[in-house]
Structure formats: C-alpha cells, structure tokens
mmCIF file of C-alpha atoms in Angstrom:
data_model
loop_
_atom_site.group_PDB
_atom_site.id
_atom_site.type_symbol
_atom_site.label_atom_id
_atom_site.label_comp_id
_atom_site.label_asym_id
_atom_site.label_seq_id
_atom_site.Cartn_x
_atom_site.Cartn_y
_atom_site.Cartn_z
ATOM 1 C CA UNK A 1 55.242 82.249 71.488
ATOM 2 C CA UNK A 2 52.831 84.912 72.779
ATOM 3 C CA UNK A 3 52.064 82.879 75.919
ATOM 4 C CA UNK A 4 55.753 82.417 76.644
ATOM 5 C CA UNK A 5 56.422 86.121 76.128
ATOM 6 C CA UNK A 6 53.628 87.135 78.528
ATOM 7 C CA UNK A 7 54.845 84.658 81.137
ATOM 8 C CA UNK A 8 58.401 85.998 80.795
ATOM 9 C CA UNK A 9 57.183 89.582 81.147
ATOM 10 C CA UNK A 10 55.206 88.704 84.290
ATOM 11 C CA UNK A 11 58.266 87.019 85.775
ATOM 12 C CA UNK A 12 60.492 90.007 84.970
ATOM 13 C CA UNK A 13 57.897 92.380 86.472
ATOM 14 C CA UNK A 14 57.773 90.292 89.633
ATOM 15 C CA UNK A 15 61.574 90.257 89.865
ATOM 16 C CA UNK A 16 61.738 94.048 89.474
ATOM 17 C CA UNK A 17 59.135 94.595 92.218
ATOM 18 C CA UNK A 18 60.951 92.160 94.487
ATOM 19 C CA UNK A 19 64.244 93.928 93.808
ATOM 20 C CA UNK A 20 62.699 97.300 94.668
ATOM 21 C CA UNK A 21 61.306 95.875 97.906
ATOM 22 C CA UNK A 22 64.606 94.265 98.935
ATOM 23 C CA UNK A 23 66.641 97.380 98.117
ATOM 24 C CA UNK A 24 64.402 99.442 100.430
ATOM 25 C CA UNK A 25 65.263 97.314 103.451
ATOM 26 C CA UNK A 26 67.580 98.677 106.176
ATOM 27 C CA UNK A 27 71.277 97.836 105.908
ATOM 28 C CA UNK A 28 71.108 95.637 108.999
ATOM 29 C CA UNK A 29 68.391 93.462 107.471
ATOM 30 C CA UNK A 30 70.293 93.247 104.193
ATOM 31 C CA UNK A 31 73.359 92.110 106.103
ATOM 32 C CA UNK A 32 71.375 89.277 107.696
ATOM 33 C CA UNK A 33 70.023 88.227 104.293
ATOM 34 C CA UNK A 34 73.473 88.110 102.696
ATOM 35 C CA UNK A 35 74.924 86.182 105.637
ATOM 36 C CA UNK A 36 72.380 83.397 105.041
ATOM 37 C CA UNK A 37 73.028 83.076 101.306
ATOM 38 C CA UNK A 38 75.624 80.788 99.725
ATOM 39 C CA UNK A 39 78.612 82.907 98.740
ATOM 40 C CA UNK A 40 78.151 82.625 94.979
ATOM 41 C CA UNK A 41 74.467 83.563 95.293
ATOM 42 C CA UNK A 42 75.314 86.527 97.477
ATOM 43 C CA UNK A 43 77.826 87.728 94.911
ATOM 44 C CA UNK A 44 75.235 87.422 92.159
ATOM 45 C CA UNK A 45 72.551 89.384 94.023
ATOM 46 C CA UNK A 46 72.815 92.639 92.112
ATOM 47 C CA UNK A 47 70.142 94.436 94.149
ATOM 48 C CA UNK A 48 72.219 93.967 97.275
ATOM 49 C CA UNK A 49 75.484 95.038 95.700
ATOM 50 C CA UNK A 50 73.930 98.096 94.044
ATOM 51 C CA UNK A 51 72.292 99.115 97.297
ATOM 52 C CA UNK A 52 75.617 98.836 99.108
ATOM 53 C CA UNK A 53 77.426 100.836 96.424
ATOM 54 C CA UNK A 54 74.921 103.666 96.465
ATOM 55 C CA UNK A 55 74.470 104.233 100.192
ATOM 56 C CA UNK A 56 76.522 104.530 103.367
ATOM 57 C CA UNK A 57 77.035 101.324 105.332
ATOM 58 C CA UNK A 58 77.509 100.495 108.978
ATOM 59 C CA UNK A 59 80.887 98.849 109.537
ATOM 60 C CA UNK A 60 79.260 96.634 112.173
ATOM 61 C CA UNK A 61 77.085 95.081 109.437
ATOM 62 C CA UNK A 62 80.164 94.027 107.498
ATOM 63 C CA UNK A 63 81.701 92.537 110.643
ATOM 64 C CA UNK A 64 78.458 90.660 111.315
ATOM 65 C CA UNK A 65 78.345 89.195 107.813
ATOM 66 C CA UNK A 66 81.963 88.033 107.981
ATOM 67 C CA UNK A 67 81.428 86.381 111.371
ATOM 68 C CA UNK A 68 78.065 84.776 110.539
ATOM 69 C CA UNK A 69 78.591 83.566 106.974
ATOM 70 C CA UNK A 70 79.432 79.838 106.761
ATOM 71 C CA UNK A 71 81.809 80.409 103.828
ATOM 72 C CA UNK A 72 83.772 79.927 101.756
ATOM 73 C CA UNK A 73 84.026 83.422 100.266
ATOM 74 C CA UNK A 74 85.543 83.979 96.835
ATOM 75 C CA UNK A 75 84.960 87.754 96.417
ATOM 76 C CA UNK A 76 85.157 90.587 98.946
ATOM 77 C CA UNK A 77 84.363 94.220 98.103
ATOM 78 C CA UNK A 78 85.198 96.787 100.760
ATOM 79 C CA UNK A 79 82.529 99.532 100.822
ATOM 80 C CA UNK A 80 83.507 103.001 99.698
ATOM 81 C CA UNK A 81 81.142 104.884 102.003
ATOM 82 C CA UNK A 82 80.348 104.326 105.657
ATOM 83 C CA UNK A 83 78.002 105.861 108.213
ATOM 84 C CA UNK A 84 81.114 106.080 110.387
ATOM 85 C CA UNK A 85 84.500 105.156 108.987
ATOM 86 C CA UNK A 86 85.777 101.910 110.558
ATOM 87 C CA UNK A 87 88.941 101.883 112.629
ATOM 88 C CA UNK A 88 92.173 100.394 111.342
ATOM 89 C CA UNK A 89 91.656 97.515 113.767
ATOM 90 C CA UNK A 90 88.212 96.784 112.299
ATOM 91 C CA UNK A 91 89.531 96.848 108.737
ATOM 92 C CA UNK A 92 92.383 94.569 109.708
ATOM 93 C CA UNK A 93 89.912 92.203 111.349
ATOM 94 C CA UNK A 94 87.912 91.955 108.137
ATOM 95 C CA UNK A 95 90.968 90.959 106.114
ATOM 96 C CA UNK A 96 92.036 88.395 108.739
ATOM 97 C CA UNK A 97 88.643 86.705 108.817
ATOM 98 C CA UNK A 98 88.881 82.928 108.191
ATOM 99 C CA UNK A 99 86.051 83.427 105.691
ATOM 100 C CA UNK A 100 88.604 85.029 103.315
ATOM 101 C CA UNK A 101 91.218 82.265 103.569
ATOM 102 C CA UNK A 102 90.808 81.253 99.911
ATOM 103 C CA UNK A 103 89.758 84.631 98.533
ATOM 104 C CA UNK A 104 89.996 84.982 94.746
ATOM 105 C CA UNK A 105 88.736 88.556 94.161
ATOM 106 C CA UNK A 106 89.437 91.621 96.316
ATOM 107 C CA UNK A 107 88.203 95.194 95.921
ATOM 108 C CA UNK A 108 90.214 97.136 98.522
ATOM 109 C CA UNK A 109 89.322 100.723 99.432
ATOM 110 C CA UNK A 110 91.213 102.336 102.292
ATOM 111 C CA UNK A 111 93.666 105.175 102.916
ATOM 112 C CA UNK A 112 96.637 102.850 103.513
ATOM 113 C CA UNK A 113 97.317 99.367 102.244
ATOM 114 C CA UNK A 114 97.124 97.160 105.333
ATOM 115 C CA UNK A 115 99.803 94.495 105.928
ATOM 116 C CA UNK A 116 97.041 91.910 106.407
ATOM 117 C CA UNK A 117 96.399 92.062 102.636
ATOM 118 C CA UNK A 118 99.595 90.033 102.214
ATOM 119 C CA UNK A 119 97.983 86.947 103.739
ATOM 120 C CA UNK A 120 95.507 86.863 100.827
ATOM 121 C CA UNK A 121 98.134 87.205 98.117
ATOM 122 C CA UNK A 122 98.642 83.509 97.360
ATOM 123 C CA UNK A 123 95.036 82.940 96.201
ATOM 124 C CA UNK A 124 93.978 86.242 94.585
ATOM 125 C CA UNK A 125 93.161 86.168 90.859
ATOM 126 C CA UNK A 126 91.514 89.615 90.590
ATOM 127 C CA UNK A 127 92.440 92.700 92.649
ATOM 128 C CA UNK A 128 91.362 96.345 92.654
ATOM 129 C CA UNK A 129 93.033 98.847 94.966
ATOM 130 C CA UNK A 130 91.324 102.215 95.259
ATOM 131 C CA UNK A 131 92.003 105.477 97.104
ATOM 132 C CA UNK A 132 94.901 104.054 99.073
ATOM 133 C CA UNK A 133 98.638 104.590 99.523
ATOM 134 C CA UNK A 134 101.273 101.924 99.062
ATOM 135 C CA UNK A 135 103.981 102.265 101.695
ATOM 136 C CA UNK A 136 107.491 102.814 100.365
ATOM 137 C CA UNK A 137 110.975 102.231 101.717
ATOM 138 C CA UNK A 138 112.934 99.367 103.237
ATOM 139 C CA UNK A 139 110.144 98.388 105.617
ATOM 140 C CA UNK A 140 107.574 97.901 102.849
ATOM 141 C CA UNK A 141 107.600 94.468 101.279
ATOM 142 C CA UNK A 142 105.936 94.291 97.835
ATOM 143 C CA UNK A 143 102.919 92.097 97.297
ATOM 144 C CA UNK A 144 103.682 88.764 95.683
ATOM 145 C CA UNK A 145 100.608 87.710 93.684
ATOM 146 C CA UNK A 146 101.504 84.489 91.867
ATOM 147 C CA UNK A 147 97.954 83.787 90.579
ATOM 148 C CA UNK A 148 96.794 87.342 89.852
ATOM 149 C CA UNK A 149 95.404 87.873 86.331
ATOM 150 C CA UNK A 150 93.622 91.244 86.658
ATOM 151 C CA UNK A 151 94.968 94.292 88.519
ATOM 152 C CA UNK A 152 93.359 97.730 88.795
ATOM 153 C CA UNK A 153 94.881 100.707 90.618
ATOM 154 C CA UNK A 154 92.454 103.619 90.964
ATOM 155 C CA UNK A 155 93.397 106.900 92.699
ATOM 156 C CA UNK A 156 96.360 105.147 94.294
ATOM 157 C CA UNK A 157 99.567 106.793 95.518
ATOM 158 C CA UNK A 158 102.538 104.566 94.751
ATOM 159 C CA UNK A 159 106.184 105.229 93.930
ATOM 160 C CA UNK A 160 107.797 104.111 90.690
ATOM 161 C CA UNK A 161 109.975 101.523 92.430
ATOM 162 C CA UNK A 162 107.009 100.115 94.383
ATOM 163 C CA UNK A 163 104.875 99.896 91.236
ATOM 164 C CA UNK A 164 107.551 98.000 89.321
ATOM 165 C CA UNK A 165 108.081 95.699 92.307
ATOM 166 C CA UNK A 166 104.327 95.054 92.469
ATOM 167 C CA UNK A 167 104.178 94.153 88.774
ATOM 168 C CA UNK A 168 107.248 91.958 89.085
ATOM 169 C CA UNK A 169 105.358 89.996 91.753
ATOM 170 C CA UNK A 170 102.523 89.229 89.300
ATOM 171 C CA UNK A 171 104.102 86.672 86.907
ATOM 172 C CA UNK A 172 100.823 85.644 85.178
ATOM 173 C CA UNK A 173 99.132 89.070 85.036
ATOM 174 C CA UNK A 174 96.967 89.483 81.919
ATOM 175 C CA UNK A 175 95.132 92.789 82.472
ATOM 176 C CA UNK A 176 96.501 96.027 83.980
ATOM 177 C CA UNK A 177 94.377 99.155 84.438
ATOM 178 C CA UNK A 178 95.877 102.358 85.931
ATOM 179 C CA UNK A 179 93.541 105.340 86.428
ATOM 180 C CA UNK A 180 93.965 108.630 88.338
ATOM 181 C CA UNK A 181 97.078 107.475 90.184
ATOM 182 C CA UNK A 182 100.046 109.507 91.431
ATOM 183 C CA UNK A 183 103.577 109.046 92.713
ATOM 184 C CA UNK A 184 105.316 107.782 89.548
ATOM 185 C CA UNK A 185 106.402 109.426 86.289
ATOM 186 C CA UNK A 186 107.460 106.386 84.295
ATOM 187 C CA UNK A 187 106.131 102.884 83.811
ATOM 188 C CA UNK A 188 108.143 100.201 82.071
ATOM 189 C CA UNK A 189 106.305 97.102 80.863
ATOM 190 C CA UNK A 190 108.266 93.866 80.600
ATOM 191 C CA UNK A 191 105.837 90.959 80.765
ATOM 192 C CA UNK A 192 105.379 87.661 78.989
ATOM 193 C CA UNK A 193 101.713 87.370 80.074
ATOM 194 C CA UNK A 194 100.084 90.823 79.789
ATOM 195 C CA UNK A 195 97.331 90.983 77.169
ATOM 196 C CA UNK A 196 95.716 94.328 78.006
ATOM 197 C CA UNK A 197 97.106 97.625 79.361
ATOM 198 C CA UNK A 198 94.955 100.685 80.055
ATOM 199 C CA UNK A 199 96.349 103.950 81.440
ATOM 200 C CA UNK A 200 95.638 107.625 81.868
ATOM 201 C CA UNK A 201 98.078 110.378 82.779
ATOM 202 C CA UNK A 202 97.209 110.265 86.457
ATOM 203 C CA UNK A 203 95.603 112.467 89.080
ATOM 204 C CA UNK A 204 95.179 116.227 89.005
ATOM 205 C CA UNK A 205 97.972 116.873 91.505
ATOM 206 C CA UNK A 206 101.279 115.358 92.575
ATOM 207 C CA UNK A 207 103.628 113.290 90.426
ATOM 208 C CA UNK A 208 101.815 111.980 87.347
ATOM 209 C CA UNK A 209 102.579 109.344 84.737
ATOM 210 C CA UNK A 210 104.445 110.944 81.826
ATOM 211 C CA UNK A 211 106.227 108.052 80.111
ATOM 212 C CA UNK A 212 104.939 104.562 79.304
ATOM 213 C CA UNK A 213 107.459 102.177 77.751
ATOM 214 C CA UNK A 214 106.273 98.841 76.345
ATOM 215 C CA UNK A 215 109.709 97.268 76.222
ATOM 216 C CA UNK A 216 108.780 93.614 75.828
ATOM 217 C CA UNK A 217 105.186 92.377 75.805
ATOM 218 C CA UNK A 218 104.883 89.437 73.384
ATOM 219 C CA UNK A 219 101.219 88.710 74.300
ATOM 220 C CA UNK A 220 99.931 92.306 74.476
ATOM 221 C CA UNK A 221 96.775 92.711 72.367
ATOM 222 C CA UNK A 222 95.159 95.931 73.712
ATOM 223 C CA UNK A 223 96.785 99.268 74.513
ATOM 224 C CA UNK A 224 94.197 101.760 75.769
ATOM 225 C CA UNK A 225 94.764 105.417 76.655
ATOM 226 C CA UNK A 226 92.071 107.227 78.669
ATOM 227 C CA UNK A 227 93.864 110.483 79.438
ATOM 228 C CA UNK A 228 93.299 113.992 78.163
ATOM 229 C CA UNK A 229 96.749 115.391 78.853
ATOM 230 C CA UNK A 230 100.181 114.932 77.312
ATOM 231 C CA UNK A 231 101.975 111.644 77.756
ATOM 232 C CA UNK A 232 104.703 109.785 75.877
ATOM 233 C CA UNK A 233 104.110 106.150 74.912
ATOM 234 C CA UNK A 234 106.890 104.089 73.364
ATOM 235 C CA UNK A 235 106.165 100.637 71.954
ATOM 236 C CA UNK A 236 109.409 98.764 71.419
ATOM 237 C CA UNK A 237 108.170 95.177 71.248
ATOM 238 C CA UNK A 238 104.493 94.186 71.148
ATOM 239 C CA UNK A 239 104.117 92.011 68.040
ATOM 240 C CA UNK A 240 100.491 90.985 68.753
ATOM 241 C CA UNK A 241 99.120 94.463 69.486
ATOM 242 C CA UNK A 242 95.735 94.517 67.717
ATOM 243 C CA UNK A 243 93.632 97.204 69.477
ATOM 244 C CA UNK A 244 94.937 100.748 69.913
ATOM 245 C CA UNK A 245 93.250 103.937 71.179
ATOM 246 C CA UNK A 246 92.215 106.512 71.922
ATOM 247 C CA UNK A 247 94.399 108.915 69.953
ATOM 248 C CA UNK A 248 93.343 112.503 70.667
ATOM 249 C CA UNK A 249 94.098 115.801 68.936
ATOM 250 C CA UNK A 250 97.752 116.296 69.916
ATOM 251 C CA UNK A 251 98.280 113.561 72.515
ATOM 252 C CA UNK A 252 99.584 111.151 73.479
ATOM 253 C CA UNK A 253 102.950 111.155 71.708
ATOM 254 C CA UNK A 254 103.070 107.577 70.436
ATOM 255 C CA UNK A 255 106.193 105.971 69.045
ATOM 256 C CA UNK A 256 106.656 102.665 67.235
ATOM 257 C CA UNK A 257 110.386 102.578 66.540
ATOM 258 C CA UNK A 258 111.054 105.484 64.147
ATOM 259 C CA UNK A 259 107.344 105.983 63.389
ATOM 260 C CA UNK A 260 105.966 108.747 65.601
ATOM 261 C CA UNK A 261 102.441 110.089 66.117
ATOM 262 C CA UNK A 262 101.435 113.218 67.979
ATOM 263 C CA UNK A 263 97.932 112.140 68.812
ATOM 264 C CA UNK A 264 96.243 111.313 65.488
ATOM 265 C CA UNK A 265 98.834 113.295 63.499
ATOM 266 C CA UNK A 266 101.828 111.623 61.870
ATOM 267 C CA UNK A 267 105.143 113.221 62.862
ATOM 268 C CA UNK A 268 107.357 110.749 61.031
ATOM 269 C CA UNK A 269 106.802 107.381 59.370
ATOM 270 C CA UNK A 270 109.568 104.885 58.860
ATOM 271 C CA UNK A 271 107.799 101.559 59.372
ATOM 272 C CA UNK A 272 104.139 100.584 59.308
ATOM 273 C CA UNK A 273 102.316 99.117 62.310
ATOM 274 C CA UNK A 274 101.067 95.939 60.726
ATOM 275 C CA UNK A 275 99.591 94.221 63.797
ATOM 276 C CA UNK A 276 96.914 96.817 64.653
ATOM 277 C CA UNK A 277 93.419 95.837 63.463
ATOM 278 C CA UNK A 278 91.242 98.205 65.550
ATOM 279 C CA UNK A 279 92.006 101.918 65.992
ATOM 280 C CA UNK A 280 90.076 104.617 67.892
ATOM 281 C CA UNK A 281 90.686 108.350 67.491
ATOM 282 C CA UNK A 282 88.762 110.978 69.408
ATOM 283 C CA UNK A 283 88.129 114.700 69.660
ATOM 284 C CA UNK A 284 90.097 115.603 66.541
ATOM 285 C CA UNK A 285 90.038 118.061 63.649
ATOM 286 C CA UNK A 286 90.358 115.760 60.686
ATOM 287 C CA UNK A 287 90.490 116.082 56.909
ATOM 288 C CA UNK A 288 90.274 113.300 54.398
ATOM 289 C CA UNK A 289 93.930 113.523 53.370
ATOM 290 C CA UNK A 290 95.013 113.268 56.993
ATOM 291 C CA UNK A 291 92.849 110.178 57.446
ATOM 292 C CA UNK A 292 94.342 108.510 54.373
ATOM 293 C CA UNK A 293 97.886 109.230 55.577
ATOM 294 C CA UNK A 294 97.027 107.832 58.989
ATOM 295 C CA UNK A 295 95.620 104.641 57.491
ATOM 296 C CA UNK A 296 98.831 104.083 55.534
ATOM 297 C CA UNK A 297 100.540 103.481 58.859
ATOM 298 C CA UNK A 298 98.067 100.701 59.718
ATOM 299 C CA UNK A 299 97.784 98.583 56.541
ATOM 300 C CA UNK A 300 95.854 95.722 58.189
ATOM 301 C CA UNK A 301 93.260 97.876 59.931
ATOM 302 C CA UNK A 302 89.767 96.325 60.022
ATOM 303 C CA UNK A 303 87.790 98.713 62.259
ATOM 304 C CA UNK A 304 88.213 102.461 62.694
ATOM 305 C CA UNK A 305 86.320 104.441 65.337
ATOM 306 C CA UNK A 306 86.345 108.217 64.871
ATOM 307 C CA UNK A 307 84.792 110.941 66.997
ATOM 308 C CA UNK A 308 85.515 114.359 65.520
ATOM 309 C CA UNK A 309 85.179 118.012 66.464
ATOM 310 C CA UNK A 310 85.173 119.275 62.890
ATOM 311 C CA UNK A 311 85.533 117.843 59.408
ATOM 312 C CA UNK A 312 87.645 119.717 56.854
ATOM 313 C CA UNK A 313 87.263 119.307 53.105
ATOM 314 C CA UNK A 314 84.262 118.935 50.798
ATOM 315 C CA UNK A 315 85.412 115.520 49.685
ATOM 316 C CA UNK A 316 84.959 113.939 53.128
ATOM 317 C CA UNK A 317 81.580 112.519 52.091
ATOM 318 C CA UNK A 318 83.413 110.189 49.690
ATOM 319 C CA UNK A 319 85.192 108.337 52.521
ATOM 320 C CA UNK A 320 82.775 105.407 52.267
ATOM 321 C CA UNK A 321 83.925 104.838 48.676
ATOM 322 C CA UNK A 322 87.608 104.580 49.569
ATOM 323 C CA UNK A 323 89.268 101.247 48.995
ATOM 324 C CA UNK A 324 91.101 101.167 52.320
ATOM 325 C CA UNK A 325 90.501 97.554 53.298
ATOM 326 C CA UNK A 326 88.369 98.391 56.322
ATOM 327 C CA UNK A 327 85.464 96.183 57.341
ATOM 328 C CA UNK A 328 83.886 98.924 59.445
ATOM 329 C CA UNK A 329 84.099 102.685 59.974
ATOM 330 C CA UNK A 330 82.206 104.297 62.823
ATOM 331 C CA UNK A 331 82.073 108.076 62.459
ATOM 332 C CA UNK A 332 80.600 110.259 65.190
ATOM 333 C CA UNK A 333 80.484 114.014 65.478
ATOM 334 C CA UNK A 334 81.374 115.895 68.652
ATOM 335 C CA UNK A 335 77.839 115.491 70.025
ATOM 336 C CA UNK A 336 77.948 111.749 69.645
ATOM 337 C CA UNK A 337 75.769 111.401 66.544
ATOM 338 C CA UNK A 338 76.688 108.927 63.825
#
C-alpha cells in the first residue's frame, strides 16, 4: 500500500509540474497543441481551459484552431476576454465552421446573439448564453432547440415574449438557470420535462424578474432562488418538488395555493407542502418556535439547511432533541461556522 501511495504521489507531482509548464506557454503555442488533440481530449485538458478562462486571448488563435482541427467538435466555449475583440464577421465565421456541424455544447459570449447560432440548434444539448442581447420583434425568429436539456442565461437582455418563445422551442429541457438577466418582469413555467429551475431577481438595472409562476411542471424536483431582493414565486402545480431554497429573511414571497411564506416566515397556512424533502433557509433571525411552525408546513422534510444571523430563545439548544422526523440538520451561524 505504501509503495502504491508513493508512486501515486510522484505521478500527481509530475502532472502538476507539467500542468504548470503547459499553462505558462504563449496562447499561440497552446492553440497549436489543442488543434492537434482529439476533441474529447482537448475538452478534458483542464490546464488549457483554465488558462484560456483566466487570460486574454487572440481571436486569430481561435480561428486557427477551428480551421486546423480535424474534428468533430462536440463542445465550443467562446472566450470572455480577448486581446482585441473580434469583429462580427470573425465571430460569425467561428459559428459557421464545419467543425461545429454536430455541436452538442455551446457557451456563447457576445453582445448580440448572431443569426448563425440557429444553424447549430438542431444538435445542441447544452447551451449557455452570456452577456448578450436577444433581438426582439417580427424580424427575430426564436431558437428552436429540440434536443436541448440544459439552458443557462447569464447577464442576458431578453424580452418576456422572446424568453417564453425560447422556452417553448425547448420541448425536452430539463434544467433552466437564469442569473443577472434583464428585460422581463414575469416568467411562466409550463413544461412536462423541466426537473430543475434556478433564478435570481435579475440585474442591477433595467427591467428585472419580479414574478415567477410554476403553472404546470409535473417533473420539477428542484426550485432554487439565488436572489437577495424581493420577488414573488407562485407554485400552482409541481407535485414532485423535493428541493426548495434558499428562503431569506423576508423574501421571496412564496405561495403554494393558499399557503404563503414571506421568506422563511409563514404568512398563512392552509395546506402543507408534502413533496419537499430538502429545505434551505439563509440569513434569517430565527427562534425555535418559528422553526417548529415552519416545519409543520413541510411534514416530509428530511434535510434542513439553516444559516442564521441571530438565534432567539434560550431553548434553541434543545433543537437536536426535537422529534421532527428530520434525518439531518445543518446549522451555521452568519460567519459560516457549524
């Protein structure tokens, strides 16, 4: 066992030194290396991807890789930083490269969604659109993504009608993540395939998301809220919802039929939420009685994650003795200590 451990350590040390050496190479040399690798090996080379993510890149290197690589390519990540920002023609040329004919994963970062993205829509399974604007109006045709399972919109400007049209064009979508976006106030979820939805209340300026309605999501299992501002969430039909959070101190306003929460505080309780098994609450002032009342709304809860600003009541230390049916309670104070 000791011999095997030493051999493994030597191998890991050699890999780390090799990674450091490769990551110090100029971008042009890295581009030549990637162009000679099989696509799956190039995608797995973390030292190359981390180097590209952390430094500015020459657009000519990307063009060289796309023209020299034998293909096929299954994943294409557009850099976020360039030595000199590429022209619209260059960006369009990348997306029209024959190397991307059967592309499955796209990470698109540009100021405006290019029409050439549409040619990739029939094969994409995973897509992330960042820091770009979706054109609106009669001249803008929505993306039709029949195979897409994961969609992320990050710092995107998109109208409410365009967003709903985009989602309607994703009939097998399973995961939707919306962060720091603008241009829409309301999102209505009607999907027979979605299993996970994560949202925040949008960017710091412009029109922000204020209302999320889960009208009909029979397969939804995770509903995740990452915002720190007010938002209304209404869950009308999500019978398999098992993971819910984070509920903050005062927001979001969360409604399950006639049962209403204002953050982690119960406003009214008419029916219990029996499907939820994992609940996360964060940044709250909490007393033991309030916790017990909250747990009454989730009778089948198995795991509870709590991060608190302040605990009220001398009897809080007895929470571990409560017979509340939980398999696990994780309690952290405001500084992150258990």
